[in-house]
mmCIF file of C-alpha atoms in Angstrom:
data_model
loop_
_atom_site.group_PDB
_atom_site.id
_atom_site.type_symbol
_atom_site.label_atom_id
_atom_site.label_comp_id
_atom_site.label_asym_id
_atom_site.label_seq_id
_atom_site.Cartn_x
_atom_site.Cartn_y
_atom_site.Cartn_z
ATOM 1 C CA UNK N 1 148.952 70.407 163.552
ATOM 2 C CA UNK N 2 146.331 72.372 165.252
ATOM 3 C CA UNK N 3 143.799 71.733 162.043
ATOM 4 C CA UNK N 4 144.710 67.847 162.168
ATOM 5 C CA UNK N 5 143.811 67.848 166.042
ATOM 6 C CA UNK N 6 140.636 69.398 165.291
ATOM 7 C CA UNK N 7 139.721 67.212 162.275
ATOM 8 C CA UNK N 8 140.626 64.036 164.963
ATOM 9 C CA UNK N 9 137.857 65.791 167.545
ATOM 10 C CA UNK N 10 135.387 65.637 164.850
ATOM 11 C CA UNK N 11 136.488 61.894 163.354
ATOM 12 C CA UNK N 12 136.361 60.775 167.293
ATOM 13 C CA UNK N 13 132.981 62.595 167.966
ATOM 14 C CA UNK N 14 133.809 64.663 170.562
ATOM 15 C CA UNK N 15 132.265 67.838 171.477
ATOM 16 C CA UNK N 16 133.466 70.303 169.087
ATOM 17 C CA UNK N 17 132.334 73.422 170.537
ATOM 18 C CA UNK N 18 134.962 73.120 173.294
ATOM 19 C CA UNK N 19 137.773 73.247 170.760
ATOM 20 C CA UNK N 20 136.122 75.864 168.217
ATOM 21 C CA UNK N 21 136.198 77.890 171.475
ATOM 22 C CA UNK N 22 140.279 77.518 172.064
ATOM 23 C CA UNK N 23 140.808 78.082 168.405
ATOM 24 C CA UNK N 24 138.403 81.032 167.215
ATOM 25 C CA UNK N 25 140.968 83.847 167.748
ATOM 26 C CA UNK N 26 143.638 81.250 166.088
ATOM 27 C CA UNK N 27 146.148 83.853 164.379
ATOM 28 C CA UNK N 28 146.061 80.907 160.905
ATOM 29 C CA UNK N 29 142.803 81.863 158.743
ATOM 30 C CA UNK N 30 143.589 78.310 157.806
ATOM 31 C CA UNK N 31 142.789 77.307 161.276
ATOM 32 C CA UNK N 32 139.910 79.378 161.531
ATOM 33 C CA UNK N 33 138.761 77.815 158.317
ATOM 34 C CA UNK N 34 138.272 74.789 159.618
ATOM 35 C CA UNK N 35 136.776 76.184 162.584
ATOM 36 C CA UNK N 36 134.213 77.107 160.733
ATOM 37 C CA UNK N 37 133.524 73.572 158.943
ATOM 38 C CA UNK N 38 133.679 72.105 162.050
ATOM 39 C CA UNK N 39 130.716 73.776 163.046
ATOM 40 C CA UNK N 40 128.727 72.919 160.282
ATOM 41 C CA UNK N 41 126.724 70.465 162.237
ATOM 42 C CA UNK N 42 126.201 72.487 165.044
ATOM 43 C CA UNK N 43 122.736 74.211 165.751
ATOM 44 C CA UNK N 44 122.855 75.626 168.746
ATOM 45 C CA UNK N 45 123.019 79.432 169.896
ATOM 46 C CA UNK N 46 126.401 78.988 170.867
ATOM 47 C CA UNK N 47 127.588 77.778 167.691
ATOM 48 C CA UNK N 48 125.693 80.619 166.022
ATOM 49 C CA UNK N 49 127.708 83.054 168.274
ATOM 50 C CA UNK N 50 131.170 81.459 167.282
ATOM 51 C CA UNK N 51 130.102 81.592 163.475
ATOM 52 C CA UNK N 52 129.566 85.383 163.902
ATOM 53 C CA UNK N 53 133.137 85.119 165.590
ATOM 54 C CA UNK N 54 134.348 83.616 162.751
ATOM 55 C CA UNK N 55 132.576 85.634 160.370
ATOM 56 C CA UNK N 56 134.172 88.930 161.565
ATOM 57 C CA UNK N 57 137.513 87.882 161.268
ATOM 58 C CA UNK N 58 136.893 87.385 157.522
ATOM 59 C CA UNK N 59 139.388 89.049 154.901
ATOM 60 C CA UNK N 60 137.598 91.236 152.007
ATOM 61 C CA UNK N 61 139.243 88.938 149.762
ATOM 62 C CA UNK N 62 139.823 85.627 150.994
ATOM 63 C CA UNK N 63 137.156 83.236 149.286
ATOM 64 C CA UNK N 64 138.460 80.005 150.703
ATOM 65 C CA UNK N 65 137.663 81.320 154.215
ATOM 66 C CA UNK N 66 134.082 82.764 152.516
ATOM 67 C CA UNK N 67 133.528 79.355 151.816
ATOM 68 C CA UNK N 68 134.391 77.704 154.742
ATOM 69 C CA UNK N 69 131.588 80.136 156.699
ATOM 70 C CA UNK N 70 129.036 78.829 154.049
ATOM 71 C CA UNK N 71 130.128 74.832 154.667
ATOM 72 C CA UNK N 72 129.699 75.877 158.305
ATOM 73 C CA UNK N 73 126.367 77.748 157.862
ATOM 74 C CA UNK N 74 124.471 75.898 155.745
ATOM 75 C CA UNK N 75 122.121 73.549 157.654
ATOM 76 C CA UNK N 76 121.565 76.337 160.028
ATOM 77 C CA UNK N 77 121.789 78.893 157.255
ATOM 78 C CA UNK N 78 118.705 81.047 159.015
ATOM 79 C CA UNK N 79 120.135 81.193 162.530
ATOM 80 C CA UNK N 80 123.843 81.930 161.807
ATOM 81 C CA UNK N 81 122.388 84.608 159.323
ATOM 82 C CA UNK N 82 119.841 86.326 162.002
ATOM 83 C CA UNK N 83 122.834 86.341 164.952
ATOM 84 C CA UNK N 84 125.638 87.809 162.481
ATOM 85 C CA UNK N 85 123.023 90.543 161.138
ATOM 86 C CA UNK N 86 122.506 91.128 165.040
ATOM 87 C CA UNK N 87 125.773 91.900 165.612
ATOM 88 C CA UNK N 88 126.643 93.962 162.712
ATOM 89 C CA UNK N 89 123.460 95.639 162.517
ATOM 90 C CA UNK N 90 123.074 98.738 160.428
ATOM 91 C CA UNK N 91 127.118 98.352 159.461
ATOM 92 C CA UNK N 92 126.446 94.790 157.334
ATOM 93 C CA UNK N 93 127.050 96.638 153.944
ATOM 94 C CA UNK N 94 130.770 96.890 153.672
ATOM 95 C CA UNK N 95 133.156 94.746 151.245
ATOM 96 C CA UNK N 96 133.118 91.467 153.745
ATOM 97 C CA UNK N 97 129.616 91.986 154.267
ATOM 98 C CA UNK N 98 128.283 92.145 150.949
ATOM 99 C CA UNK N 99 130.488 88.791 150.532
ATOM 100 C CA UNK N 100 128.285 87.134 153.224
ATOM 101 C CA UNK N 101 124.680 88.239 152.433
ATOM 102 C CA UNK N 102 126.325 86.954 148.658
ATOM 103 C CA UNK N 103 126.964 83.548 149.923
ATOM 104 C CA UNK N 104 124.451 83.288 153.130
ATOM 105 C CA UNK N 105 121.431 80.773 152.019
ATOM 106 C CA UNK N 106 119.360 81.821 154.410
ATOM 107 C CA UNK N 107 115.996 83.400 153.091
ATOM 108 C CA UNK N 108 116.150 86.395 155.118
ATOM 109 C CA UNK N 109 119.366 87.896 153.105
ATOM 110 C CA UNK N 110 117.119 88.118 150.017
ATOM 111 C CA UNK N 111 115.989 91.873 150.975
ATOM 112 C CA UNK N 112 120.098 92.541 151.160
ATOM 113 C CA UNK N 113 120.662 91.149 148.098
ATOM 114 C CA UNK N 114 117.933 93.499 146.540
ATOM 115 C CA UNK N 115 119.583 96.223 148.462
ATOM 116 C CA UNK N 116 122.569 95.408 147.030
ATOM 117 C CA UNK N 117 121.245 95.026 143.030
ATOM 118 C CA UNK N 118 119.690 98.529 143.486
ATOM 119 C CA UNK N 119 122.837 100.252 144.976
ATOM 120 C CA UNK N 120 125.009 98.571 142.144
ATOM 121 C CA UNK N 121 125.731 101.451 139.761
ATOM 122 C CA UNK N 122 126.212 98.953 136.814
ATOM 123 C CA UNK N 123 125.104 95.242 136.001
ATOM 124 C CA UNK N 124 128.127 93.888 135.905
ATOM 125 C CA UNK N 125 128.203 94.711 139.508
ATOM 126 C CA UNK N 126 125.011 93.498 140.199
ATOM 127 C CA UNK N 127 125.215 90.183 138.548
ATOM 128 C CA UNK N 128 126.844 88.828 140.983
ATOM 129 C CA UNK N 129 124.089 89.089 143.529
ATOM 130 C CA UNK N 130 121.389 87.988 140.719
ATOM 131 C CA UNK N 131 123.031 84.935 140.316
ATOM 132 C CA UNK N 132 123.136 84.231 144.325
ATOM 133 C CA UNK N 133 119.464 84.438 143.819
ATOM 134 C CA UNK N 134 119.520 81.324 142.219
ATOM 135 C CA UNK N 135 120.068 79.507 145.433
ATOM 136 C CA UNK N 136 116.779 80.719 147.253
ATOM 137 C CA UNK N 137 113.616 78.678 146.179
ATOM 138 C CA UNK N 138 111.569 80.288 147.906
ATOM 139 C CA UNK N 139 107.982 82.685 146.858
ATOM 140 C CA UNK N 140 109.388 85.381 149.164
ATOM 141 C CA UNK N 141 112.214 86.205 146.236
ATOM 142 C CA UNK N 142 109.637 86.946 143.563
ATOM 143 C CA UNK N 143 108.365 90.407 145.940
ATOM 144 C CA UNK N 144 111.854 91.070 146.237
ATOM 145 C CA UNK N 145 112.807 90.824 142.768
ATOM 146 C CA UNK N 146 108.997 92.434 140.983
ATOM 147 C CA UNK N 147 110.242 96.126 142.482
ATOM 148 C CA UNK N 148 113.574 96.033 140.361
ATOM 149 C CA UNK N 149 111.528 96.363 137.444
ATOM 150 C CA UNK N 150 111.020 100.492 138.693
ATOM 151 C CA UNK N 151 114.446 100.963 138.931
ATOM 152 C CA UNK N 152 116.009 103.408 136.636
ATOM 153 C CA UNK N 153 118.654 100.517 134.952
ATOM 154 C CA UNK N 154 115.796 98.473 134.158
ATOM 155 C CA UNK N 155 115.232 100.733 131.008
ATOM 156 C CA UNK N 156 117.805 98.049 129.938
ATOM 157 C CA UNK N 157 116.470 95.183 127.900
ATOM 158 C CA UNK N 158 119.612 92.794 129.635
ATOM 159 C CA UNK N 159 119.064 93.959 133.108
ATOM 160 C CA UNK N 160 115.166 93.321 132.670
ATOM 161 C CA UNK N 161 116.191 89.828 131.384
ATOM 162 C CA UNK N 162 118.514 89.304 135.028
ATOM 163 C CA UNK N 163 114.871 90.006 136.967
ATOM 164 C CA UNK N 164 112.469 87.787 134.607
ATOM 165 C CA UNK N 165 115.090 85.153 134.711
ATOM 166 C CA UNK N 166 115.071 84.663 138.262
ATOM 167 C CA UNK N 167 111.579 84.949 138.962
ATOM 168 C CA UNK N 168 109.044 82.513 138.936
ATOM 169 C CA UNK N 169 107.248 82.434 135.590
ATOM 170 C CA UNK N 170 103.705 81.717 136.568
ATOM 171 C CA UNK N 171 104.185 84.525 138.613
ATOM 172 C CA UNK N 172 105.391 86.784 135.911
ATOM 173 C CA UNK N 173 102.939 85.810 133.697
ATOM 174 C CA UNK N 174 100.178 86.891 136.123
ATOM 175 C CA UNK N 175 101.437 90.316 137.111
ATOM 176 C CA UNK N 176 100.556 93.037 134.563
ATOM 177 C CA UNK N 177 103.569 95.021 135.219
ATOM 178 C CA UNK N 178 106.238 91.471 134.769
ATOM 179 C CA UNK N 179 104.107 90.673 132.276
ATOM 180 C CA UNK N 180 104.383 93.903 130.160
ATOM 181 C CA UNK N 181 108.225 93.832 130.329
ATOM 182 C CA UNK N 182 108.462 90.024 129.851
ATOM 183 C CA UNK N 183 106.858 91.160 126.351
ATOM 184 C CA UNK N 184 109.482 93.981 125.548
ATOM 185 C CA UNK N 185 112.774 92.131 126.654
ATOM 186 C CA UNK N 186 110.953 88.299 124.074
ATOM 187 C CA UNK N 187 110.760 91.395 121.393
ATOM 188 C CA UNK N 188 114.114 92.363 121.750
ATOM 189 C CA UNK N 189 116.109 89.370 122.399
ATOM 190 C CA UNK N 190 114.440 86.952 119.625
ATOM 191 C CA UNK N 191 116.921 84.974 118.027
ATOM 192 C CA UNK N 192 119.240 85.558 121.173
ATOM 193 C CA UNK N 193 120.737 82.988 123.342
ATOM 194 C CA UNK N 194 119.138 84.806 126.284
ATOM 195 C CA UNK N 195 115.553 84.711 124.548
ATOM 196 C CA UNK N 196 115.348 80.571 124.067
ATOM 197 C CA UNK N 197 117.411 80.634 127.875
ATOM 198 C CA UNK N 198 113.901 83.278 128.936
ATOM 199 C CA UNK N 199 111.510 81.179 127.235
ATOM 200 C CA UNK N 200 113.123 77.593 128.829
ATOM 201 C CA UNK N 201 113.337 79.207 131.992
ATOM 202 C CA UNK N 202 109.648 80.765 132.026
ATOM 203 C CA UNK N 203 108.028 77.341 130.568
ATOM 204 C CA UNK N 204 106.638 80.490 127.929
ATOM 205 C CA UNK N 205 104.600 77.489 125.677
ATOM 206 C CA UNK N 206 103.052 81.155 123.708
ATOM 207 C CA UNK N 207 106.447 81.086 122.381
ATOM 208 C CA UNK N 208 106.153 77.976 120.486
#
């Protein structure tokens, strides 16, 4: 009942903060939920500050409600990122946490998720956080994702292939180091799914 009321405030365009307010602490995670949609189209600092609410109420592992703080975060993915990272501070990297700088789209979580690839102790761990690379278009992830290359697992031909992959390839092609590797992993992987993916991905036309 209490989710239908709220979804009537939003199809009667009232002001939605007022009710996000009376239902933040809502004992439901469903309810909550759709707290957190509601706000999607909110942009104010207020809003921001009810996100973090939201966001700290989150279950390790309850992706629905994960979700539901990315519907409501999205169009003010920046803001809603800078106030929960404000209130969490130093303590963001913990299970719920690591789930939000995962699903955040805001460009300044890219230095967490390259926290959170070199603290990974395998790639199967770390995958995860390459692929939520794939949602930030944005020059800033290439100097976040170059440095990987000195890490100790990228003696690995497949975790060298995660970093290429997700970079930009002009810019790989014009840094010595990227280069260099980009060479290696093409040696290694020829006649591999992952070397035509490399080579599509890169626009490599050398590899004609």
């Amino acid at each position: 009942i209490r989710i239908t009321g709220l979804r009537i405030v939003r199809l009667k365009g009232l002001p939605v903060l007022g009710y996000a307010k009376r239902l933040i602490k809502d004992a439901s995670p469903q309810v909550r939920r759709e707290v957190a949609i509601a706000l999607r189209y909110e942009g104010s600092a207020e809003a921001d500050a009810l996100w973090v609410q939201l966001a700290q109420q989150a279950k390790r592992n309850d992706r629905w409600y994960l979700e539901a703080l990315g519907i409501g975060a999205d169009w003010y993915a920046n803001s809603r990122f800078k106030a929960w990272k404000a209130a969490v501070g130093d303590n963001w990297n913990d299970p719920i946490g690591r789930n939000i700088v995962w699903r955040s789209r805001s460009s300044a979580a890219l230095p967490y998720l390259g926290e959170l690839i070199t603290g990974s102790k395998t790639l199967a761990a770390s995958k995860r956080y390459f692929r939520a690379m794939d949602f930030h278009n944005v020059p800033s992830k290439n100097r976040i994702l170059l440095p990987l290359l000195d890490l100790p697992q990228a003696k690995s031909s497949e975790f060298q292939f995660y970093v290429l992959s997700h970079m930009d390839g002009k810019v790989v092609q014009k840094n010595r180091k990227s280069r260099k590797v980009l060479n290696q992993v093409l040696d290694s992987l020829k006649g591999d799914d992952m070397y035509f993916y490399l080579v599509s991905r890169l626009d490599l036309s050398n590899q004609a």
